[in-house]
Short mmCIF file of C-alpha atoms in Angstrom, two decimals:
data_model
loop_
_atom_site.label_atom_id
_atom_site.label_comp_id
_atom_site.label_asym_id
_atom_site.label_seq_id
_atom_site.Cartn_x
_atom_site.Cartn_y
_atom_site.Cartn_z
CA MET A 261 -17.40 24.01 -25.50
CA PRO A 262 -14.66 21.25 -25.09
CA ILE A 263 -14.58 20.83 -21.37
CA PHE A 264 -18.34 21.24 -20.55
CA THR A 265 -21.31 21.12 -22.90
CA ARG A 266 -23.01 24.35 -23.99
CA ARG A 267 -26.02 23.37 -22.17
CA ARG A 268 -24.02 23.00 -18.88
CA LEU A 269 -22.21 26.32 -19.42
CA GLN A 270 -25.54 28.04 -19.96
CA SER A 271 -26.88 26.42 -16.72
CA MET A 272 -23.74 27.78 -14.86
CA LEU A 273 -24.36 31.24 -16.20
CA ASN A 274 -27.91 31.15 -15.08
CA ASP A 275 -26.93 30.10 -11.64
CA LEU A 276 -24.17 32.65 -11.33
CA ALA A 277 -26.12 35.60 -13.07
CA PRO A 278 -27.26 37.15 -9.58
CA ARG A 279 -23.68 37.36 -8.40
CA LEU A 280 -22.19 38.86 -11.70
CA ASP A 281 -22.29 42.46 -12.38
CA ALA A 282 -22.94 43.63 -15.88
CA ALA A 283 -19.21 44.02 -16.73
CA LYS A 284 -18.23 40.73 -15.41
CA GLY A 285 -21.15 39.01 -17.23
CA LYS A 286 -20.27 40.71 -20.51
CA ASP A 287 -16.53 39.79 -20.11
CA LEU A 288 -17.37 36.04 -19.53
CA LEU A 289 -19.60 35.92 -22.55
CA GLN A 290 -17.07 37.60 -24.80
CA ARG A 291 -14.34 35.37 -23.75
CA LEU A 292 -16.43 32.09 -24.00
CA GLY A 293 -17.42 33.08 -27.61
CA ASN A 294 -13.81 34.12 -28.62
CA LYS A 295 -12.42 32.14 -31.44
CA ARG A 296 -8.86 32.28 -29.69
CA VAL A 297 -8.27 29.33 -27.58
CA GLU A 298 -6.24 31.45 -25.08
CA GLN A 299 -9.46 33.33 -24.33
CA ALA A 300 -12.12 30.75 -24.63
CA LEU A 301 -10.69 27.83 -22.46
CA PRO A 302 -9.59 29.98 -19.55
CA ALA A 303 -13.08 31.67 -19.40
CA GLU A 304 -14.70 28.18 -19.48
CA MET A 305 -12.65 27.06 -16.59
CA GLU A 306 -13.17 30.33 -14.67
CA LEU A 307 -16.93 29.88 -15.20
CA GLY A 308 -16.77 26.21 -14.13
CA LEU A 309 -14.71 26.90 -10.99
CA LEU A 310 -16.84 29.86 -9.86
CA TRP A 311 -19.99 27.79 -10.24
CA GLY A 312 -18.30 25.11 -8.17
CA LEU A 313 -17.59 27.56 -5.46
CA LEU A 314 -21.20 28.65 -5.61
CA LYS A 315 -22.22 25.14 -4.96
CA LEU A 316 -20.26 24.99 -1.82
CA GLY A 317 -22.29 27.85 -0.54
CA ASP A 318 -22.23 31.69 -1.03
CA VAL A 319 -19.37 33.01 -3.21
CA GLU A 320 -18.57 36.73 -3.99
CA VAL A 321 -17.30 37.42 -7.51
CA GLU A 322 -14.57 40.03 -7.69
CA PRO A 323 -15.08 41.61 -4.28
CA ALA A 324 -14.69 45.38 -4.79
CA TRP A 325 -13.68 45.78 -1.05
CA PHE A 326 -10.53 43.66 -1.41
CA ALA A 327 -8.13 46.28 -2.84
CA LEU A 328 -8.03 49.39 -4.96
CA GLY A 329 -6.15 47.74 -7.85
CA SER A 330 -6.97 44.39 -9.48
CA LEU A 331 -9.62 42.36 -7.81
CA PRO A 332 -9.47 38.72 -7.05
CA ASP A 333 -11.71 36.42 -9.08
CA ALA A 334 -13.67 35.25 -6.11
CA TYR A 335 -14.05 35.42 -2.28
CA SER A 336 -15.24 32.33 -0.28
CA GLU A 337 -15.67 31.51 3.32
CA LEU A 338 -16.21 27.87 2.66
CA LEU A 339 -13.32 26.68 0.49
CA PHE A 340 -10.84 26.62 3.50
CA ALA A 341 -13.38 27.10 6.28
CA PRO A 342 -13.28 28.43 8.96
CA ARG A 343 -10.69 30.74 7.23
CA PRO A 344 -11.91 32.95 4.33
CA ALA A 345 -10.07 32.68 1.05
CA ALA A 346 -9.38 35.16 -1.74
CA ILE A 347 -9.18 33.16 -4.99
CA GLU A 348 -7.48 33.71 -8.42
CA ILE A 349 -8.27 31.23 -11.33
CA ALA A 350 -6.09 30.71 -14.34
CA ALA A 351 -5.66 28.15 -17.12
CA ILE A 352 -2.32 27.19 -18.53
CA SER A 353 -1.28 25.59 -21.75
CA ASP A 354 2.02 24.55 -23.34
CA ALA A 355 1.77 27.21 -25.98
CA SER A 356 4.68 29.36 -24.88
CA LEU A 357 6.94 26.40 -24.00
CA ALA A 358 6.29 24.89 -27.44
CA GLN A 359 6.83 28.26 -29.04
CA GLU A 360 3.75 27.74 -31.01
CA ASP A 361 3.40 31.53 -31.76
CA GLU A 362 6.92 31.73 -33.19
CA MET A 363 6.44 28.55 -35.38
CA ARG A 364 2.92 29.68 -36.50
CA ARG A 365 4.30 33.24 -37.40
CA THR A 366 7.23 31.65 -39.44
CA ALA A 367 4.83 29.22 -41.16
CA SER A 368 2.40 32.00 -42.07
CA LEU A 369 5.05 34.18 -43.70
CA LEU A 370 6.18 31.30 -45.79
CA CYS A 371 2.77 30.44 -46.76
CA GLU A 372 2.08 34.00 -47.71
CA ALA A 373 5.30 33.95 -49.83
CA ALA A 374 4.24 30.68 -51.52
CA ASN A 375 0.73 32.07 -52.33
CA ARG A 376 2.37 35.11 -54.03
CA ILE A 377 4.34 32.70 -56.27
CA ARG A 378 1.38 30.52 -57.06
CA ARG A 379 -2.12 31.08 -55.93
CA GLY A 380 -3.24 28.76 -53.16
CA GLU A 381 0.13 26.98 -52.96
CA GLY A 382 0.65 27.88 -49.25
CA HIS A 383 -2.53 26.18 -48.14
CA HIS A 384 -0.76 22.83 -48.77
CA LEU A 385 2.42 23.40 -47.07
CA HIS A 386 3.59 21.65 -43.87
CA PHE A 387 6.63 22.74 -41.81
CA HIS A 388 8.90 20.65 -39.59
CA PHE A 389 11.10 22.68 -37.39
CA GLY A 390 14.57 21.29 -36.41
CA GLU A 391 16.14 21.39 -32.91
CA GLU A 392 19.56 21.31 -31.43
CA SER A 393 20.81 19.98 -28.13
CA GLY A 394 24.12 19.47 -26.36
CA TYR A 395 26.20 20.43 -23.37
CA THR A 396 27.66 24.04 -23.04
CA PRO A 397 29.70 25.55 -20.23
CA GLN A 398 26.35 26.66 -18.81
CA GLY A 399 24.91 23.17 -18.77
CA TYR A 400 22.73 21.12 -21.08
CA VAL A 401 20.87 23.13 -23.80
CA ARG A 402 18.05 21.98 -26.00
CA ARG A 403 16.24 24.52 -28.18
CA ARG A 404 13.99 24.63 -31.39
CA LYS A 405 15.38 26.28 -34.37
CA VAL A 406 12.94 29.05 -34.88
CA ASP A 407 13.63 32.76 -34.84
CA PRO A 408 10.99 35.00 -33.48
CA GLU A 409 12.31 37.75 -35.90
CA PHE A 410 12.27 35.50 -38.90
CA LYS A 411 11.78 37.23 -42.23
CA VAL A 412 11.34 35.78 -45.84
CA THR A 413 14.56 37.28 -47.40
CA ASP A 414 15.18 37.49 -51.11
CA ASP A 415 17.36 34.24 -50.86
CA VAL A 416 14.51 32.37 -49.11
CA ALA A 417 11.94 33.61 -51.67
CA ALA A 418 14.15 32.60 -54.49
CA GLU A 419 14.65 28.94 -53.06
CA LEU A 420 10.75 28.82 -52.46
CA ARG A 421 10.01 29.99 -56.07
CA THR A 422 12.50 27.40 -57.60
CA TRP A 423 10.88 24.58 -55.50
CA ILE A 424 7.40 25.46 -56.40
CA GLY A 425 8.24 25.91 -60.05
CA SER A 426 10.08 22.52 -60.26
CA ALA A 427 8.85 20.03 -62.85
CA GLY A 428 6.38 17.15 -61.95
CA ARG A 429 3.54 16.80 -59.62
CA ALA A 430 3.58 18.79 -56.46
CA ALA A 431 3.13 15.69 -54.23
CA GLN A 432 6.34 14.33 -55.82
CA ARG A 433 8.54 17.14 -54.81
CA ALA A 434 11.43 16.47 -52.57
CA PRO A 435 11.19 18.33 -49.24
CA LEU A 436 12.78 21.82 -49.17
CA ARG A 437 15.06 22.82 -46.44
CA VAL A 438 15.05 26.50 -45.27
CA ALA A 439 17.92 27.54 -43.19
CA ALA A 440 18.12 31.14 -42.33
CA GLY A 441 19.74 32.62 -39.18
CA LYS A 442 18.22 30.79 -36.09
CA THR A 443 15.56 29.19 -38.17
CA ASP A 444 16.01 25.62 -39.59
CA LEU A 445 13.00 23.81 -41.04
CA VAL A 446 11.94 21.45 -43.82
CA VAL A 447 8.86 22.29 -46.02
CA THR A 448 6.77 19.44 -47.54
CA TRP A 449 3.66 19.60 -49.87
CA ARG A 450 0.54 17.88 -48.65
CA GLU A 451 -2.40 16.71 -50.71
CA HIS A 452 -4.97 18.30 -48.35
CA LYS A 453 -5.18 21.75 -47.26
CA GLN A 454 -3.47 22.34 -43.95
CA SER A 455 -4.81 24.29 -40.91
CA ARG A 456 -2.76 27.18 -39.70
CA HIS A 457 -3.04 25.37 -36.30
CA SER A 458 -1.42 22.23 -37.30
CA ASN A 459 0.69 22.88 -40.32
CA PHE A 460 3.86 22.98 -38.24
CA PHE A 461 5.55 20.57 -36.00
CA SER A 462 8.78 20.06 -33.90
CA THR A 463 10.13 16.91 -32.32
CA MET A 464 11.13 18.91 -29.30
CA PRO A 465 8.55 18.47 -26.54
CA ALA A 466 7.12 21.34 -24.40
CA GLU A 467 9.56 21.17 -21.48
CA ALA A 468 10.72 23.51 -18.78
CA TYR A 469 14.36 23.80 -17.88
CA SER A 470 14.06 26.49 -15.31
CA LEU A 471 12.00 26.82 -12.10
CA THR A 472 11.35 30.47 -13.01
CA ASP A 473 11.29 30.84 -16.74
CA ASN A 474 8.11 28.92 -17.47
CA PRO A 475 4.25 29.53 -17.75
CA VAL A 476 3.41 27.96 -14.38
CA HIS A 477 5.95 30.22 -12.41
CA SER A 478 4.99 33.39 -14.37
CA THR A 479 1.22 32.71 -13.81
CA LEU A 480 1.69 32.23 -10.03
CA LYS A 481 3.67 35.46 -9.87
CA ALA A 482 1.03 37.32 -11.69
CA LYS A 483 -1.75 35.93 -9.55
CA ALA A 484 0.23 36.58 -6.26
CA GLU A 485 0.43 40.25 -7.29
CA GLN A 486 -3.42 40.43 -7.86
CA LEU A 487 -4.01 38.93 -4.32
CA ARG A 488 -1.73 41.38 -2.56
CA SER A 489 -3.70 43.37 0.14
CA ALA A 490 -2.43 44.64 3.48
CA ASP A 491 -5.77 44.28 5.04
CA PHE A 492 -6.79 40.70 4.06
CA GLN A 493 -5.71 38.18 6.62
CA GLY A 494 -7.23 34.97 4.95
CA VAL A 495 -5.93 32.34 2.66
CA ARG A 496 -4.53 33.51 -0.72
CA CYS A 497 -5.26 30.72 -3.19
CA ALA A 498 -4.56 30.13 -6.91
CA LEU A 499 -6.62 27.56 -8.77
CA LEU A 500 -4.82 26.45 -11.83
CA ALA A 501 -6.60 24.49 -14.59
CA ASP A 502 -4.81 22.35 -17.26
CA ALA A 503 -5.83 23.73 -20.57
CA GLY A 504 -3.17 21.68 -22.45
CA SER A 505 -0.26 21.91 -20.05
CA ARG A 506 1.88 18.78 -19.60
CA LEU A 507 3.45 20.37 -16.42
CA LEU A 508 -0.02 20.31 -14.81
CA ARG A 509 -1.11 16.99 -16.36
CA HIS A 510 1.94 15.15 -15.38
CA LEU A 511 2.99 17.16 -12.24
CA ASN A 512 5.64 14.55 -11.15
CA GLU A 513 7.08 13.67 -14.52
CA SER A 514 9.44 15.35 -17.04
CA MET A 515 10.40 14.09 -20.43
CA ARG A 516 13.73 12.81 -18.86
CA SER A 517 15.85 15.42 -20.61
CA PRO A 518 18.82 16.53 -18.62
CA GLY A 519 18.03 19.70 -16.63
CA ALA A 520 14.10 19.44 -17.14
CA VAL A 521 11.79 20.33 -14.21
CA THR A 522 8.57 19.11 -13.19
CA GLY A 523 5.35 21.04 -12.50
CA ARG A 524 5.64 20.04 -8.76
CA GLN A 525 9.14 21.31 -8.53
CA ILE A 526 8.09 24.55 -10.02
CA ILE A 527 5.14 25.10 -7.54
CA ASP A 528 7.10 23.83 -4.51
CA SER A 529 9.96 26.19 -5.44
CA PHE A 530 7.53 29.18 -5.81
CA LEU A 531 5.67 28.61 -2.47
CA ALA A 532 9.14 28.22 -0.67
CA GLN A 533 10.09 31.85 -1.57
CA PRO A 534 9.83 34.26 1.40
CA LYS A 535 6.66 36.48 0.90
CA CYS A 536 5.83 34.65 -2.23
CA GLY A 537 2.31 36.07 -1.97
CA LEU A 538 0.24 32.78 -2.18
CA ASP A 539 -0.71 30.25 0.64
CA VAL A 540 -2.24 27.55 -1.50
CA VAL A 541 -2.00 26.43 -5.05
CA CYS A 542 -4.58 23.99 -6.32
CA VAL A 543 -4.23 22.23 -9.84
CA PHE A 544 -7.24 20.87 -11.57
CA SER A 545 -6.49 18.46 -14.46
CA PRO A 546 -8.96 16.38 -16.49
CA ARG A 547 -7.50 12.90 -16.41
CA ARG A 548 -8.34 9.32 -17.32
CA ASP A 549 -6.79 6.54 -15.19
CA PRO A 550 -5.40 3.86 -17.56
CA ASP A 551 -6.95 0.35 -17.39
CA PHE A 552 -5.35 -2.94 -18.12
CA MET A 553 -2.37 -2.76 -20.64
CA SER A 554 -2.53 1.07 -20.10
CA ILE A 555 -5.59 1.32 -22.44
CA SER A 556 -7.65 4.40 -21.42
CA ARG A 557 -11.22 3.21 -21.00
CA LYS A 558 -12.28 4.78 -17.71
CA PRO A 559 -14.37 7.98 -17.71
CA LEU A 560 -12.50 11.22 -17.22
CA THR A 561 -12.35 12.70 -13.80
CA TRP A 562 -10.89 15.86 -12.20
CA GLN A 563 -7.46 15.13 -10.79
CA VAL A 564 -6.92 17.73 -8.02
CA SER A 565 -3.52 18.30 -6.37
CA ALA A 566 -2.98 20.87 -3.54
CA PHE A 567 0.21 22.63 -2.64
CA VAL A 568 0.48 24.50 0.53
CA ARG A 569 3.12 27.15 1.57
CA PRO A 570 5.47 25.97 4.32
CA GLY A 571 4.16 26.99 7.66
CA VAL A 572 0.46 27.38 6.65
CA GLU A 573 -2.29 25.13 7.85
CA VAL A 574 -5.59 24.74 6.04
CA THR A 575 -8.38 22.17 5.96
CA MET A 576 -8.94 20.45 2.59
CA SER A 577 -12.46 19.18 3.02
CA GLY A 578 -13.88 22.22 1.07
CA LEU A 579 -11.42 21.58 -1.81
CA GLU A 580 -12.51 17.92 -1.92
CA ARG A 581 -16.17 19.04 -2.10
CA LEU A 582 -15.33 21.55 -4.93
CA ALA A 583 -13.81 18.74 -6.91
CA SER A 584 -16.90 16.47 -6.40
CA VAL A 585 -19.48 19.08 -7.41
CA LEU A 586 -17.70 19.93 -10.72
CA PRO A 587 -19.31 18.13 -13.70
CA ARG A 588 -17.02 15.60 -15.31
CA PRO A 589 -14.85 16.95 -18.04
CA ARG A 590 -15.43 15.63 -21.55
CA PHE A 591 -11.89 15.86 -22.78
CA GLU A 592 -8.34 16.21 -21.45
CA GLY A 593 -6.75 19.54 -21.66
CA TYR A 594 -4.71 19.09 -24.64
CA GLN A 595 -7.66 17.58 -26.45
CA ALA A 596 -9.89 20.48 -25.48
CA ARG A 597 -7.47 22.97 -26.78
CA SER A 598 -7.13 21.21 -30.12
CA LEU A 599 -10.89 21.05 -30.59
CA GLN A 600 -11.14 24.67 -29.69
CA GLN A 601 -8.64 25.61 -32.19
CA GLN A 602 -10.64 23.73 -34.87
CA ALA A 603 -13.74 25.82 -33.87
CA ALA A 604 -15.53 22.62 -33.22
CA TYR A 605 -17.92 24.11 -30.78
CA ALA A 606 -19.26 27.05 -32.60
CA PRO A 607 -23.17 27.08 -32.06
CA ASP A 608 -23.47 26.83 -35.91
CA SER A 609 -20.95 24.13 -36.30
CA ARG A 610 -22.02 20.45 -36.62
CA GLY A 611 -23.38 19.03 -33.45
CA TRP A 612 -21.67 16.51 -31.08
CA TYR A 613 -23.94 13.61 -31.67
CA VAL A 614 -25.04 10.87 -29.21
CA GLY A 615 -24.46 7.32 -30.46
CA THR A 616 -27.10 5.04 -32.01
CA ASN A 617 -28.64 2.41 -29.83
CA ILE A 618 -30.62 -0.67 -31.10
CA THR A 619 -32.82 -3.02 -29.17
CA SER A 620 -34.58 -5.95 -30.82
CA GLY A 621 -37.45 -8.21 -29.69
CA ARG A 622 -39.51 -10.89 -31.15
CA THR A 623 -42.05 -8.46 -32.52
CA LYS A 624 -40.57 -5.10 -32.70
CA MET A 625 -37.26 -3.24 -33.08
CA THR A 626 -36.28 0.08 -31.38
CA ILE A 627 -33.72 2.41 -32.85
CA SER A 628 -32.61 5.56 -31.08
CA ILE A 629 -30.63 8.15 -33.07
CA SER A 630 -29.23 11.59 -32.52
CA ALA A 631 -31.97 14.20 -32.66
CA ARG A 632 -29.43 16.92 -33.55
CA ALA A 633 -28.12 14.94 -36.55
CA LEU A 634 -31.71 14.33 -37.74
CA LEU A 635 -32.49 18.01 -37.33
CA GLU A 636 -29.33 18.96 -39.31
CA LEU A 637 -30.37 16.69 -42.05
CA LEU A 638 -33.86 18.31 -42.27
CA ALA A 639 -32.24 21.72 -42.12
CA GLY A 640 -29.96 20.92 -44.91
CA ARG A 641 -26.79 21.20 -42.97
CA LEU A 642 -26.09 17.47 -43.41
CA THR A 643 -26.16 15.45 -46.66
CA GLN A 644 -27.67 12.03 -46.64
CA ASP A 645 -24.27 10.43 -46.68
CA HIS A 646 -23.06 12.54 -43.78
CA PHE A 647 -26.31 11.71 -41.92
CA GLN A 648 -25.74 8.07 -42.43
CA HIS A 649 -22.14 8.31 -41.24
CA ALA A 650 -23.22 10.37 -38.03
CA ILE A 651 -25.71 7.73 -37.06
CA GLY A 652 -23.38 4.73 -37.99
CA THR A 653 -25.33 3.35 -40.92
CA ASP A 654 -23.08 4.27 -43.78
CA ALA A 655 -22.87 1.51 -46.34
CA SER A 656 -19.34 2.72 -47.35
CA ARG A 657 -18.03 1.21 -44.19
CA GLY A 658 -19.97 -1.90 -44.54
CA ARG A 659 -22.61 -0.94 -42.04
CA ALA A 660 -26.23 -1.96 -42.59
CA ASN A 661 -28.89 0.57 -43.07
CA LEU A 662 -31.06 -0.23 -40.10
CA PHE A 663 -34.15 1.61 -41.51
CA LYS A 664 -34.00 -0.31 -44.71
CA LEU A 665 -33.61 -3.44 -42.83
CA CYS A 666 -36.73 -2.88 -40.82
CA LEU A 667 -38.72 -1.87 -44.00
CA ASP A 668 -37.54 -4.98 -45.92
CA ARG A 669 -38.86 -7.00 -43.10
CA GLY A 670 -42.20 -5.53 -43.33
CA GLU A 671 -41.98 -3.12 -40.35
CA VAL A 672 -42.95 0.49 -40.14
CA ILE A 673 -42.69 3.08 -37.55
CA SER A 674 -45.18 2.43 -34.80
CA ALA A 675 -44.19 5.02 -32.18
CA VAL A 676 -41.80 7.73 -31.70
CA ARG A 677 -40.61 9.88 -28.74
CA LEU A 678 -37.74 12.19 -27.69
CA GLU A 679 -35.48 11.13 -24.96
CA PRO A 680 -33.58 14.10 -23.36
CA GLY A 681 -29.96 13.97 -23.26
CA GLY A 682 -29.75 16.21 -20.13
CA VAL A 683 -27.52 19.24 -19.23
CA ASP A 684 -24.24 17.25 -19.86
CA GLU A 685 -25.13 16.31 -23.45
CA ASP A 686 -25.60 18.85 -26.22
CA ASP A 687 -27.92 16.30 -27.99
CA ASP A 688 -30.99 14.30 -27.42
CA ARG A 689 -32.11 10.79 -28.65
CA PHE A 690 -34.82 10.39 -31.22
CA VAL A 691 -36.22 6.99 -30.30
CA ILE A 692 -38.29 5.14 -33.10
CA GLU A 693 -40.17 1.85 -32.60
CA PHE A 694 -40.84 -0.39 -35.41
CA SER A 695 -43.59 -3.22 -35.68
CA LYS A 696 -44.84 -5.53 -38.38
CA ASP A 697 -47.53 -3.89 -40.38
CA PRO A 698 -49.56 -5.17 -43.43
CA SER A 699 -48.79 -1.78 -45.41
CA ALA A 700 -45.26 -2.96 -45.77
CA SER A 701 -45.52 -6.81 -45.50
CA ALA A 702 -47.29 -9.74 -47.32
CA LEU A 703 -50.96 -10.34 -46.48
CA SER A 704 -51.70 -13.48 -44.41
CA ILE A 705 -54.79 -15.29 -43.04
CA GLY A 706 -55.31 -14.67 -39.33
CA PRO A 707 -53.47 -12.41 -36.95
CA THR A 708 -50.22 -10.79 -37.87
CA GLU A 709 -46.90 -11.42 -36.15
CA SER A 710 -47.48 -8.65 -33.79
CA GLY A 711 -50.65 -9.97 -32.59
CA ALA A 712 -52.85 -7.28 -34.10
CA THR A 713 -55.79 -8.29 -36.27
CA PRO A 714 -56.14 -6.07 -39.37
CA SER A 715 -59.44 -4.28 -39.29
CA THR A 716 -61.90 -3.98 -42.23
CA ASP A 717 -63.33 -0.73 -43.13
CA ALA A 718 -67.10 -0.54 -43.73
CA PRO A 719 -68.13 0.06 -47.32
#
């Protein structure tokens, strides 16, 4: 999975198993294995945070005594000790702000129409949606030109047919503009097949222009409803995870468009409402602090921000401990979302390989390579070329074949061992030692370079 390794997720499931009933366990497994990013990433973050709460001490998952309706995700007496806490967990992305569903739907309809005109044509189309902005009596307006009710009319189909049937190579066609109702986009033909997750684009960023009409506010409102209980007197807390949300990743920043609001403003505004239903909102975002010249080289860590309802006092030591026990994230939220959309973490997809390491001494060389890549080569999942690329010895990029280099120098494999990668790597290292050997080198008088004296078999 993108945020944690599959090994780590399995370890978390093993630790939490005694506290999950059959229905909850089945729900988590189904969502973790779901191809839809809107299911898989929230499930991964829910599992990770539940596991983190367990590491603080005891945690109760979906306490049945809390209310008759929807149950909170967790109950903990240690997160804000000495006060108990009812906890809801949610992961938020920019999908709705960016109108991804509307653009993907429009692109899909046009691809289907193109495939009806010429088989396979739609797989090569890319769509650039326009935008409009300006001041109105109601204030500044900026919106994408995409209609949720878009249909391929006869006129649009005719324009598409003429464009596809135009003379010359497909790659040399001029872009086609499609303007129908609220939709205005430009279609281009690409040499390589396009993924339905990335065959559309808009220059308009995912921005919020309202303190209430945005995914952060709507999520907080829904979670507050789930935590309503007349009998519970503890802390009501929402843990929000960044699963590709700029509002959470950059809480204090907007894209500087007139009227744009920040994630901090949205959360503060929600908590300022009388009887908002939440006492604390905590944001978890995988971030990498920039190094010199803003080049990101430092490891990813969890950036945790807490917001408390005015008039409420809680201790934050438990929250700090929760952030410290969580395994480091492997990708930022937007990266994890993109990788999940590409199905890059299916168990039968290509593995995520550790890098190749080389150490060289006077008498021997040691090379460690990805054990997963070697297994996939032996299993036939990787070709020889792909394997060489995976371990960084592909000649096409001017890289030397290290194994050929050792053999040409008269060295053969003298020892092999497996070096475990651990729970936070989905791979291990296959460590191979090479030493000079007469079987692959010229004969000599006296000891070999390695110091070993060749033995003579008895007749």
